[in-house]
mmCIF file of C-alpha atoms in Angstrom:
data_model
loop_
_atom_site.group_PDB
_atom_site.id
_atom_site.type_symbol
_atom_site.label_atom_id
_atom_site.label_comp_id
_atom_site.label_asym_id
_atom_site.label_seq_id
_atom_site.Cartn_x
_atom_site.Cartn_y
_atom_site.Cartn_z
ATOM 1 C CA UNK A 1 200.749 162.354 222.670
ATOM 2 C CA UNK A 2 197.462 160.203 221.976
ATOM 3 C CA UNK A 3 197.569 161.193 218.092
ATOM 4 C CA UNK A 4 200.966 160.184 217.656
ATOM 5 C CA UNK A 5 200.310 157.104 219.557
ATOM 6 C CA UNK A 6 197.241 156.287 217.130
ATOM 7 C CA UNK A 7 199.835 157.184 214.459
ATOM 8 C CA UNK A 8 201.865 155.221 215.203
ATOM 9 C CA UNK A 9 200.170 152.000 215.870
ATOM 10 C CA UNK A 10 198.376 152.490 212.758
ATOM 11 C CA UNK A 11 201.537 152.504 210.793
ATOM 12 C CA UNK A 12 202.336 149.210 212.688
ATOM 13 C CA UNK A 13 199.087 147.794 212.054
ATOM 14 C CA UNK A 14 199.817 148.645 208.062
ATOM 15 C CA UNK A 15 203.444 146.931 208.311
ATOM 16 C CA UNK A 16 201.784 144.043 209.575
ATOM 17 C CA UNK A 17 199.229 144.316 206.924
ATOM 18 C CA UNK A 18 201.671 143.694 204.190
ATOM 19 C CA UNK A 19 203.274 141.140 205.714
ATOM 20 C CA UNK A 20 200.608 138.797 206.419
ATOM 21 C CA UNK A 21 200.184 140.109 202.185
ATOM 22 C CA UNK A 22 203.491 138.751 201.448
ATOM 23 C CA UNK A 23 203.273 135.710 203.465
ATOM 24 C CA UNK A 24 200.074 134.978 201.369
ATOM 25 C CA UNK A 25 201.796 135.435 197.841
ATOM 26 C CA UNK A 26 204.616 133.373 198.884
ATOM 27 C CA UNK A 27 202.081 130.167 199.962
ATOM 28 C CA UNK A 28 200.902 130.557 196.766
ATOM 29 C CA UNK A 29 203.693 130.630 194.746
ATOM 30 C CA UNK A 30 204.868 127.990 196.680
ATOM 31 C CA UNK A 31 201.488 125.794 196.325
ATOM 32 C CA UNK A 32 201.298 126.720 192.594
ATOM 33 C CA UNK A 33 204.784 125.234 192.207
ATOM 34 C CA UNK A 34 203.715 122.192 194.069
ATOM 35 C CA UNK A 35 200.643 121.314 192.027
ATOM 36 C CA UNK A 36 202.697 121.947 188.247
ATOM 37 C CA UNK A 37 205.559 119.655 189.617
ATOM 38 C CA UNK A 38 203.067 117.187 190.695
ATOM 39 C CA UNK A 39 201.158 117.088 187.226
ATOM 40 C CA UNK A 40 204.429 117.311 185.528
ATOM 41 C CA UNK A 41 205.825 113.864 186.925
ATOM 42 C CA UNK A 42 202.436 112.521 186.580
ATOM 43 C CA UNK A 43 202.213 113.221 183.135
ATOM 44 C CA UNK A 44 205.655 111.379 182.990
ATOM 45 C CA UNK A 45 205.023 108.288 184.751
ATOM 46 C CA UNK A 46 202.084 107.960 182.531
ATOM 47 C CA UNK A 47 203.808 107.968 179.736
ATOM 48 C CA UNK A 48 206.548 105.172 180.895
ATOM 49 C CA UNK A 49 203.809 103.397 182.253
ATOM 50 C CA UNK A 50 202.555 100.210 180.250
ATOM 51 C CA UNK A 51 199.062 100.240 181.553
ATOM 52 C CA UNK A 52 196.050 102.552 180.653
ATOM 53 C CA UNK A 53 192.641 103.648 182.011
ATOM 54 C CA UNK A 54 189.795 103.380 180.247
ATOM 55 C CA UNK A 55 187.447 106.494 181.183
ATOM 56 C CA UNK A 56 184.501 106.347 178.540
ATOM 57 C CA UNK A 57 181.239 104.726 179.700
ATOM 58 C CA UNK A 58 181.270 101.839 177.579
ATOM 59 C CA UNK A 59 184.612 100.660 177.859
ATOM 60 C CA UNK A 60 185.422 101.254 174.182
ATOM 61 C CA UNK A 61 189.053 101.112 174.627
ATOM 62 C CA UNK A 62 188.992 97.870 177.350
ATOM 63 C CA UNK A 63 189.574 94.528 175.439
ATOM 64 C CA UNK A 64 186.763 92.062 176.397
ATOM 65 C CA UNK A 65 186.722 88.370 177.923
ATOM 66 C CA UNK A 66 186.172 86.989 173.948
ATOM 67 C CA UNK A 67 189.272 89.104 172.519
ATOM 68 C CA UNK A 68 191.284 88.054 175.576
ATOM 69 C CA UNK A 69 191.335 84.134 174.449
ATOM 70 C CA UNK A 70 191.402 84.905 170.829
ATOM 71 C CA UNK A 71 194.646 86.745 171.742
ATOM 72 C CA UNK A 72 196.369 83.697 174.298
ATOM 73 C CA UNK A 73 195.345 81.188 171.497
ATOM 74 C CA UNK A 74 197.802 82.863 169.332
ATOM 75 C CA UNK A 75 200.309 81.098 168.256
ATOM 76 C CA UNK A 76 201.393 82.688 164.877
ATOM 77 C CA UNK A 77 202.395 86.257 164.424
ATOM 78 C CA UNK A 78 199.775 88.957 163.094
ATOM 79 C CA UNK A 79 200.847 91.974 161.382
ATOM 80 C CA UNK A 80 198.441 95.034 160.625
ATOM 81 C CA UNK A 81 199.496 97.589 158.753
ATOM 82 C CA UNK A 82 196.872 100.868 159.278
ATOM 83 C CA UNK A 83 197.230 103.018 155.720
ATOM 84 C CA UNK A 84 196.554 106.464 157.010
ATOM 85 C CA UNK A 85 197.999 110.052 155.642
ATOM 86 C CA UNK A 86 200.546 110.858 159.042
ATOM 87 C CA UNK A 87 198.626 113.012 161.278
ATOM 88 C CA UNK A 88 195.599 111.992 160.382
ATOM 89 C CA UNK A 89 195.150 108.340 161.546
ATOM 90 C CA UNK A 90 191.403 107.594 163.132
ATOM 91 C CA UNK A 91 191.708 108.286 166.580
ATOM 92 C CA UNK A 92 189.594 105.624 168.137
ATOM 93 C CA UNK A 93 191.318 102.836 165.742
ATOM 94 C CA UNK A 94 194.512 103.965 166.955
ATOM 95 C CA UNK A 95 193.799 103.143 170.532
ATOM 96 C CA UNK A 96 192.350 100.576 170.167
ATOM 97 C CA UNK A 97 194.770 99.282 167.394
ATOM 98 C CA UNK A 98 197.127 100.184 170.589
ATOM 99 C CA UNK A 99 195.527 97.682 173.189
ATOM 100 C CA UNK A 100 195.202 94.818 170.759
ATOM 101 C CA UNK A 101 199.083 95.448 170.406
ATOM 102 C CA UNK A 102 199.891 96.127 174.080
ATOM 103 C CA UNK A 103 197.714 92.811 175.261
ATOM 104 C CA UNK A 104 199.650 90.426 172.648
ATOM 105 C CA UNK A 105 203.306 90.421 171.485
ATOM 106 C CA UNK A 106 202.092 88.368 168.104
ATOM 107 C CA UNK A 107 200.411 91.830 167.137
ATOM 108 C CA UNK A 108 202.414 94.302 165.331
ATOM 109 C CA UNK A 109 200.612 97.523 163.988
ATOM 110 C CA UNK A 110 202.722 99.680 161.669
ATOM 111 C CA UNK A 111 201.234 102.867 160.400
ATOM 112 C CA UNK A 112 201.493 103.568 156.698
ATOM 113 C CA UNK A 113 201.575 106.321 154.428
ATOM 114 C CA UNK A 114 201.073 105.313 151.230
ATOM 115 C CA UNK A 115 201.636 108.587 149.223
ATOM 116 C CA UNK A 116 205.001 109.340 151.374
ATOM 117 C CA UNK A 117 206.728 105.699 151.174
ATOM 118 C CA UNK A 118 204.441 103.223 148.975
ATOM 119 C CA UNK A 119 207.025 100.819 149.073
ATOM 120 C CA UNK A 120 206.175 100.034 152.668
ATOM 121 C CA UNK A 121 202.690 98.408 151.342
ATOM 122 C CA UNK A 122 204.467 96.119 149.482
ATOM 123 C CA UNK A 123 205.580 94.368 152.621
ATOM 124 C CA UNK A 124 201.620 93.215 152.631
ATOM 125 C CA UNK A 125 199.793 90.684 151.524
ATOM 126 C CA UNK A 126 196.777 92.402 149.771
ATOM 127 C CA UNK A 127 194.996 89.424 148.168
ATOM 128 C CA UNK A 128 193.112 90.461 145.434
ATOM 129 C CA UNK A 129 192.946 94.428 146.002
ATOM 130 C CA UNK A 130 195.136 95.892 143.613
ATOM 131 C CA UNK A 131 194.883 99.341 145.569
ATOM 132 C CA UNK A 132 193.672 100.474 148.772
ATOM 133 C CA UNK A 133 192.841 103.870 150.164
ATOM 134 C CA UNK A 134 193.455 105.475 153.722
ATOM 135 C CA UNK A 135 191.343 104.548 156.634
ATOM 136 C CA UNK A 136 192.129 101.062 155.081
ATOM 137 C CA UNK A 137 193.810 98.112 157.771
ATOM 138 C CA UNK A 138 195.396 94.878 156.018
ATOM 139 C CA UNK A 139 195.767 92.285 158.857
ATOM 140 C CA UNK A 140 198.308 89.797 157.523
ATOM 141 C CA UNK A 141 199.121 86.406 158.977
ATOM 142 C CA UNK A 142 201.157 84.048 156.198
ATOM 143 C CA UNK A 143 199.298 83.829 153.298
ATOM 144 C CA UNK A 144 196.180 85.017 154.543
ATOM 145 C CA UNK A 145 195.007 88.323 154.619
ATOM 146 C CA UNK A 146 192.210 90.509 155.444
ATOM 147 C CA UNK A 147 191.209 94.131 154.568
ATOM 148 C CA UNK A 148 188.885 95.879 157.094
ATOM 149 C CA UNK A 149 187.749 99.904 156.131
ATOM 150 C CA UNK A 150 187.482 102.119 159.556
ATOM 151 C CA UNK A 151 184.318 102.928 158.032
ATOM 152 C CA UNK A 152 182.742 100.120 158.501
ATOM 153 C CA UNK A 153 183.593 99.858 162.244
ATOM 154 C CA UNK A 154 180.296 102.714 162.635
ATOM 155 C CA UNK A 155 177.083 101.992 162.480
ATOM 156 C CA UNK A 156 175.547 105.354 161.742
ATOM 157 C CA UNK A 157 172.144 106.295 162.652
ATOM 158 C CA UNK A 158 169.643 109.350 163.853
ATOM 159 C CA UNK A 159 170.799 108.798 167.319
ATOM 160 C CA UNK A 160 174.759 109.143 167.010
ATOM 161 C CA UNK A 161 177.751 106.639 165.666
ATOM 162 C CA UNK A 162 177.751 103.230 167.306
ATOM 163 C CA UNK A 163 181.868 101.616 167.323
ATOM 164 C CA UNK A 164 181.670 98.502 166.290
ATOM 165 C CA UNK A 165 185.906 98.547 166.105
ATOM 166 C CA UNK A 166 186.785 95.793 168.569
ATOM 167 C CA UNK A 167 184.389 93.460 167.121
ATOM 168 C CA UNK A 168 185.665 93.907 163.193
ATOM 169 C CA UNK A 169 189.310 93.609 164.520
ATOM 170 C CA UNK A 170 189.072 90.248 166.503
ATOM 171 C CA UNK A 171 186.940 89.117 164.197
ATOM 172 C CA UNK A 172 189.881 89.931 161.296
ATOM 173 C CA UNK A 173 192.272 88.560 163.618
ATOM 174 C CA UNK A 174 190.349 85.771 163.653
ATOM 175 C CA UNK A 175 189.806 85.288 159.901
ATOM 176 C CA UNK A 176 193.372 85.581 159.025
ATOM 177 C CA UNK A 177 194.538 82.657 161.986
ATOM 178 C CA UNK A 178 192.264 80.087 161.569
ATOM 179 C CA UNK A 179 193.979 76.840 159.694
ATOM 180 C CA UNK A 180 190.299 76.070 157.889
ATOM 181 C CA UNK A 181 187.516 78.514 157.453
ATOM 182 C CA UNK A 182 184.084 77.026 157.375
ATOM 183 C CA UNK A 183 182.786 78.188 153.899
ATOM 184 C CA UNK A 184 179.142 79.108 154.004
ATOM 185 C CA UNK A 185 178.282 79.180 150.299
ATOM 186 C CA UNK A 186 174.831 81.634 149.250
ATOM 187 C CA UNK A 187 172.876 80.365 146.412
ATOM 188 C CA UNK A 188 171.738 83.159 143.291
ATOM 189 C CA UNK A 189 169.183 82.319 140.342
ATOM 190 C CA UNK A 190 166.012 81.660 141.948
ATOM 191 C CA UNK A 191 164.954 85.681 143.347
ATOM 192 C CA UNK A 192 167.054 85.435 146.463
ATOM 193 C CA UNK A 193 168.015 88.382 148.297
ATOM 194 C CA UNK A 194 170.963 89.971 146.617
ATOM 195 C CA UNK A 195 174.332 89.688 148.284
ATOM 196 C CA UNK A 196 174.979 93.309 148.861
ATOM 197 C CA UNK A 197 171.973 93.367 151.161
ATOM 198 C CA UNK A 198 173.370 90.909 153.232
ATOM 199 C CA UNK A 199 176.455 92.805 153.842
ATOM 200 C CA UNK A 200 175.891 92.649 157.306
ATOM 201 C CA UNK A 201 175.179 88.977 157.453
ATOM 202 C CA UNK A 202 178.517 88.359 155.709
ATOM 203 C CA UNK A 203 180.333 90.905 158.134
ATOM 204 C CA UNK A 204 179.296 89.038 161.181
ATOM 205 C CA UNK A 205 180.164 85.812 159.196
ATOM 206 C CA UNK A 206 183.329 86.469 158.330
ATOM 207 C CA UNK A 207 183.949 87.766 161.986
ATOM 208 C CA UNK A 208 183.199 84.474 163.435
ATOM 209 C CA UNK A 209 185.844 83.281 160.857
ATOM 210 C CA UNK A 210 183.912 81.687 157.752
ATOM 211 C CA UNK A 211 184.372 82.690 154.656
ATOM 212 C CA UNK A 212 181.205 83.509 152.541
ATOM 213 C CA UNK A 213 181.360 82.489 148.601
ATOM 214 C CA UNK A 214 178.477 82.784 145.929
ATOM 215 C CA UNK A 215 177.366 79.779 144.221
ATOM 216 C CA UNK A 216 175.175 78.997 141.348
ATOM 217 C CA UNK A 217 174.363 74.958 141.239
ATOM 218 C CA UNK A 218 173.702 75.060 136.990
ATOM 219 C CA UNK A 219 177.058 76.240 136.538
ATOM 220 C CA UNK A 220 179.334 74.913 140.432
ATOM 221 C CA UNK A 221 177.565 71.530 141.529
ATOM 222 C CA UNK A 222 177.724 71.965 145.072
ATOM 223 C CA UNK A 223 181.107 71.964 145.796
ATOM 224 C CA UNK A 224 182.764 69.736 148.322
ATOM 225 C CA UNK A 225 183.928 72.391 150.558
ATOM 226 C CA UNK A 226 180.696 73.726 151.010
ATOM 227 C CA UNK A 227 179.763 73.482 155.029
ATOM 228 C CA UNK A 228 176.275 74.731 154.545
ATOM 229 C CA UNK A 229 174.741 76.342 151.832
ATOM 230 C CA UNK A 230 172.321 78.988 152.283
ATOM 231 C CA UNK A 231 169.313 80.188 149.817
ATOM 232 C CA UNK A 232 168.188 83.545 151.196
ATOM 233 C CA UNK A 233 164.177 84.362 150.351
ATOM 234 C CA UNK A 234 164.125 82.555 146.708
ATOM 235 C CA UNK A 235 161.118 83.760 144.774
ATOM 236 C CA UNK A 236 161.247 81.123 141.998
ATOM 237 C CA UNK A 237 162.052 77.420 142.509
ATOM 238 C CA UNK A 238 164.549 75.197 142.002
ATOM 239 C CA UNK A 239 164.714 72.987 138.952
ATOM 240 C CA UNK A 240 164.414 68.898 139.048
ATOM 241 C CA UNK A 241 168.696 68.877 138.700
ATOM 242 C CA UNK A 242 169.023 71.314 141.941
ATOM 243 C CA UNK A 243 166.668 69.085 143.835
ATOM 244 C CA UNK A 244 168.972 66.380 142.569
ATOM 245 C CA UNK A 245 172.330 68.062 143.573
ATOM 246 C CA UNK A 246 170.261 69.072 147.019
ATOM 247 C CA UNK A 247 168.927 65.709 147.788
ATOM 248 C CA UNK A 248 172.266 63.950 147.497
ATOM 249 C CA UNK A 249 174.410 66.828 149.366
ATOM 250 C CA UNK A 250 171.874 66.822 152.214
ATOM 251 C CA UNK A 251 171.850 62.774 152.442
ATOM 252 C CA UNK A 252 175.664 63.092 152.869
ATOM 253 C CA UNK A 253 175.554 65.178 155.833
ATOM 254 C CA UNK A 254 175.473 68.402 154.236
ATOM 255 C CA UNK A 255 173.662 71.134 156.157
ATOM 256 C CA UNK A 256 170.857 73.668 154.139
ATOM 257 C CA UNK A 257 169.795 76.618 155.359
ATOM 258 C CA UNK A 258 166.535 77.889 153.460
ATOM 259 C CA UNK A 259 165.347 81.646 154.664
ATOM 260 C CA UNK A 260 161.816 81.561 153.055
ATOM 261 C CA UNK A 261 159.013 84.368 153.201
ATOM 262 C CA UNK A 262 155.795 83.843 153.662
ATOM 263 C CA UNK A 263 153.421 83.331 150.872
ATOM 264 C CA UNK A 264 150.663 85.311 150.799
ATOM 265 C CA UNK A 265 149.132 84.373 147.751
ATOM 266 C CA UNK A 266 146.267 81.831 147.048
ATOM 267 C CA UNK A 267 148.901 79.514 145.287
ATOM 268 C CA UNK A 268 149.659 76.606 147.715
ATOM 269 C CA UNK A 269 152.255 75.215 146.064
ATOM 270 C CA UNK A 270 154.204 78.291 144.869
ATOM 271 C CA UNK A 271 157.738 76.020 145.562
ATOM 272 C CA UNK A 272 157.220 72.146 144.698
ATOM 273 C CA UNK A 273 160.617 70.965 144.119
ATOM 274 C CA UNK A 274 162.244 73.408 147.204
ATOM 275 C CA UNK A 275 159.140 72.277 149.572
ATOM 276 C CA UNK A 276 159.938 68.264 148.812
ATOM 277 C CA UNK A 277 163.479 68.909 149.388
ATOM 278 C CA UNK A 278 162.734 70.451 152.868
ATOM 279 C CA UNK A 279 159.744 67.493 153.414
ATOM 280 C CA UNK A 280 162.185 65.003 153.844
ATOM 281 C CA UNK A 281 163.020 66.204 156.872
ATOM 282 C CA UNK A 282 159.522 67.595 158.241
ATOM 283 C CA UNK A 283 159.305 70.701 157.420
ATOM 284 C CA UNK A 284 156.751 71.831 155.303
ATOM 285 C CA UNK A 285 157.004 75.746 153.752
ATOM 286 C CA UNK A 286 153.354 75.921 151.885
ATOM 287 C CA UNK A 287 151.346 78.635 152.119
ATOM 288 C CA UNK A 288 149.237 78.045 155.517
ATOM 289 C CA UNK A 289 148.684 80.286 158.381
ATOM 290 C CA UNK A 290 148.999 79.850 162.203
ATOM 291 C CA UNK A 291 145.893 81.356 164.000
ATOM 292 C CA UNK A 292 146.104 82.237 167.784
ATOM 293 C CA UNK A 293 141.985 81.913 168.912
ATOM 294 C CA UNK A 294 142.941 84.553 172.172
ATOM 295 C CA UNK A 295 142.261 87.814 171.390
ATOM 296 C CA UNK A 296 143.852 88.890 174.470
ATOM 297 C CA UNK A 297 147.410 87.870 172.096
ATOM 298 C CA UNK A 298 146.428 90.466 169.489
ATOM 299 C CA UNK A 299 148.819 93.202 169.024
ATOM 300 C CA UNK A 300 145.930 94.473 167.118
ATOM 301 C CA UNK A 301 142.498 93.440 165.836
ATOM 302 C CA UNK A 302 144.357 91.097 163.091
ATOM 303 C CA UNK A 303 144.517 87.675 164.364
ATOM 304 C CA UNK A 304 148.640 87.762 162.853
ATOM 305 C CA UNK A 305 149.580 90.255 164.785
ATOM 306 C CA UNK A 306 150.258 88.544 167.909
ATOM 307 C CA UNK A 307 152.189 89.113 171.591
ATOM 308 C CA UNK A 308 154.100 86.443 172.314
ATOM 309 C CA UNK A 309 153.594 84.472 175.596
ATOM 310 C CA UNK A 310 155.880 81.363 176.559
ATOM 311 C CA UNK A 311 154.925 78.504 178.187
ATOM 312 C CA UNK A 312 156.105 76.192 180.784
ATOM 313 C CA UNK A 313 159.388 74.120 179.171
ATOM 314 C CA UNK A 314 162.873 73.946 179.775
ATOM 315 C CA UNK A 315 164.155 75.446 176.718
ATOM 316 C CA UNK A 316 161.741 78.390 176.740
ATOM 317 C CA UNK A 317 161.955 79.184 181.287
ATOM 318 C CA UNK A 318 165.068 81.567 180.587
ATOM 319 C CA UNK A 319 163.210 83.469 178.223
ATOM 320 C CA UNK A 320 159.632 83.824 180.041
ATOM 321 C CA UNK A 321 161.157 85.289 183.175
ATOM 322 C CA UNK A 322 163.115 87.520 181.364
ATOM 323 C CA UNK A 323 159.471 88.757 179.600
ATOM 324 C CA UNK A 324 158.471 89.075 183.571
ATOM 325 C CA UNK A 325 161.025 91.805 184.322
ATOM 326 C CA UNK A 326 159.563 93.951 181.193
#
């Protein structure tokens, strides 16, 4: 009588087993059902949502405070056209090409394929390019126009790719909606450094919406559009008819920007006519040296190498207590 009771309430015991068993699976099933439906309609209200999250660390993809009033102080439609083969557009351009378009309705981006329909490029104003190759953006705004390479939105070094993209597209936003550019015009003849080493200089230029031109005064004057005229590290000098064209352009109100190196040769007087042009305003660039008497300012034991200290002044305060936190 014992054994069958034992029996019996072990068979009981093993009903109840599998039932607590199936009670289990169906929680689950049910819970697993839950969670997909959830993600499901999230995944859907994402998509008919107009706002995004930025997740990456440097807000990449968030428009800042500068791009913000570039885009209210719109007041003429901009049209980009991004020439890309389909399915293979850059993928940080695209978002980002997305915000710029999302934050404004002057900004239309239209994706092209220019092997599949080329007659969609000829909706574009492309200035003096007679072709242009994928990875390519032509921001249009009535007559002007502006071709920026995804390219050069990366700065490439050792350490990774820096993206540069929201700067080079606000800045061709800018470029193409300003009325007058300020033209900054860089002098050649004389040594200077050669244009295509100051491609970076230009860049940043043309992104705060000035447009850079060469000029050589023998052949171009100085011509009256120029808003400052730049000679980058001459090595030779000017001749008595440039010091002519400079004196009277700078006595007018023009503005001359010289970027000279320092001479380190025994010949004090290596630029005559450039170093009287710049006299008449105080500045002297003849070969002398500035000596700091301290050694406790030497980077090294060369008195030239020195660690710069500020002192007590208004325009300089900012500066030294930043040089306190270091």
């Amino acid at each position: 009588m014992e054994k069958k009771q034992k029996q019996k309430n072990a068979v009981l015991k093993s009903a109840a087993v599998r039932g607590q068993e199936r009670k289990f699976w169906r929680l689950a099933a049910v819970s697993t059902a839950v969670v997909l439906l959830i993600a499901i309609f999230a995944t859907l209200l994402a998509y008919t949502l107009p706002g995004t999250y930025d997740m990456t660390s440097s807000r990449i993809f968030t428009l800042t405070e500068g791009t913000d009033d570039v885009l209210a102080g719109l007041t003429k439609p901009v049209k980009i056209g991004a020439v890309y083969a389909t399915g293979k557009e850059e993928t940080m351009v695209k978002a980002l090409l997305g915000e710029y378009e999302q934050a404004s309705d002057l900004i239309t981006v239209e994706y092209l394929d220019a092997q599949k329909s080329p007659a969609l490029l000829s909706g574009y104003n492309l200035g003096d390019a007679q072709t242009v190759s994928n990875g390519t953006l032509i921001f249009n705004c009535g007559d002007r126009v502006k071709l920026l390479n995804d390219d050069d939105m990366y700065t490439y070094g050792t350490n990774g790719n820096i993206f540069y993209g929201e700067q080079d597209i606000t800045g061709a936003i800018r470029y193409v909606t300003t009325d007058d550019l300020p033209v900054v015009y860089l002098t050649t003849g004389h040594g200077e450094t050669a244009e295509s080493d100051l491609s970076q200089a230009e860049a940043l230029l043309n992104n705060e919406a000035y447009e850079v031109k060469p000029l050589v005064m023998l052949e171009d004057d100085i011509p009256a559009d120029a808003d400052i005229v730049v000679m980058a590290s001459p090595t030779s000098d000017i001749n008595d008819y440039e010091k002519g064209l400079l004196d009277a352009y700078l006595q007018n109100g023009g503005r001359f920007l010289l970027l000279a190196d320092p001479f380190l040769t025994t010949d004090f007087d290596a630029l005559p006519n450039l170093n009287a042009v710049t006299s008449e305003f105080g500045v002297d660039i003849t070969n002398n040296y500035v000596v700091e008497g301290n050694g406790s300012y030497h980077l090294t034991s060369s008195a030239l190498y020195l660690i710069p200290r500020y002192g007590d002044h208004e325009f300089v305060n900012t500066l030294s207590e930043d040089q306190k936190l270091l």
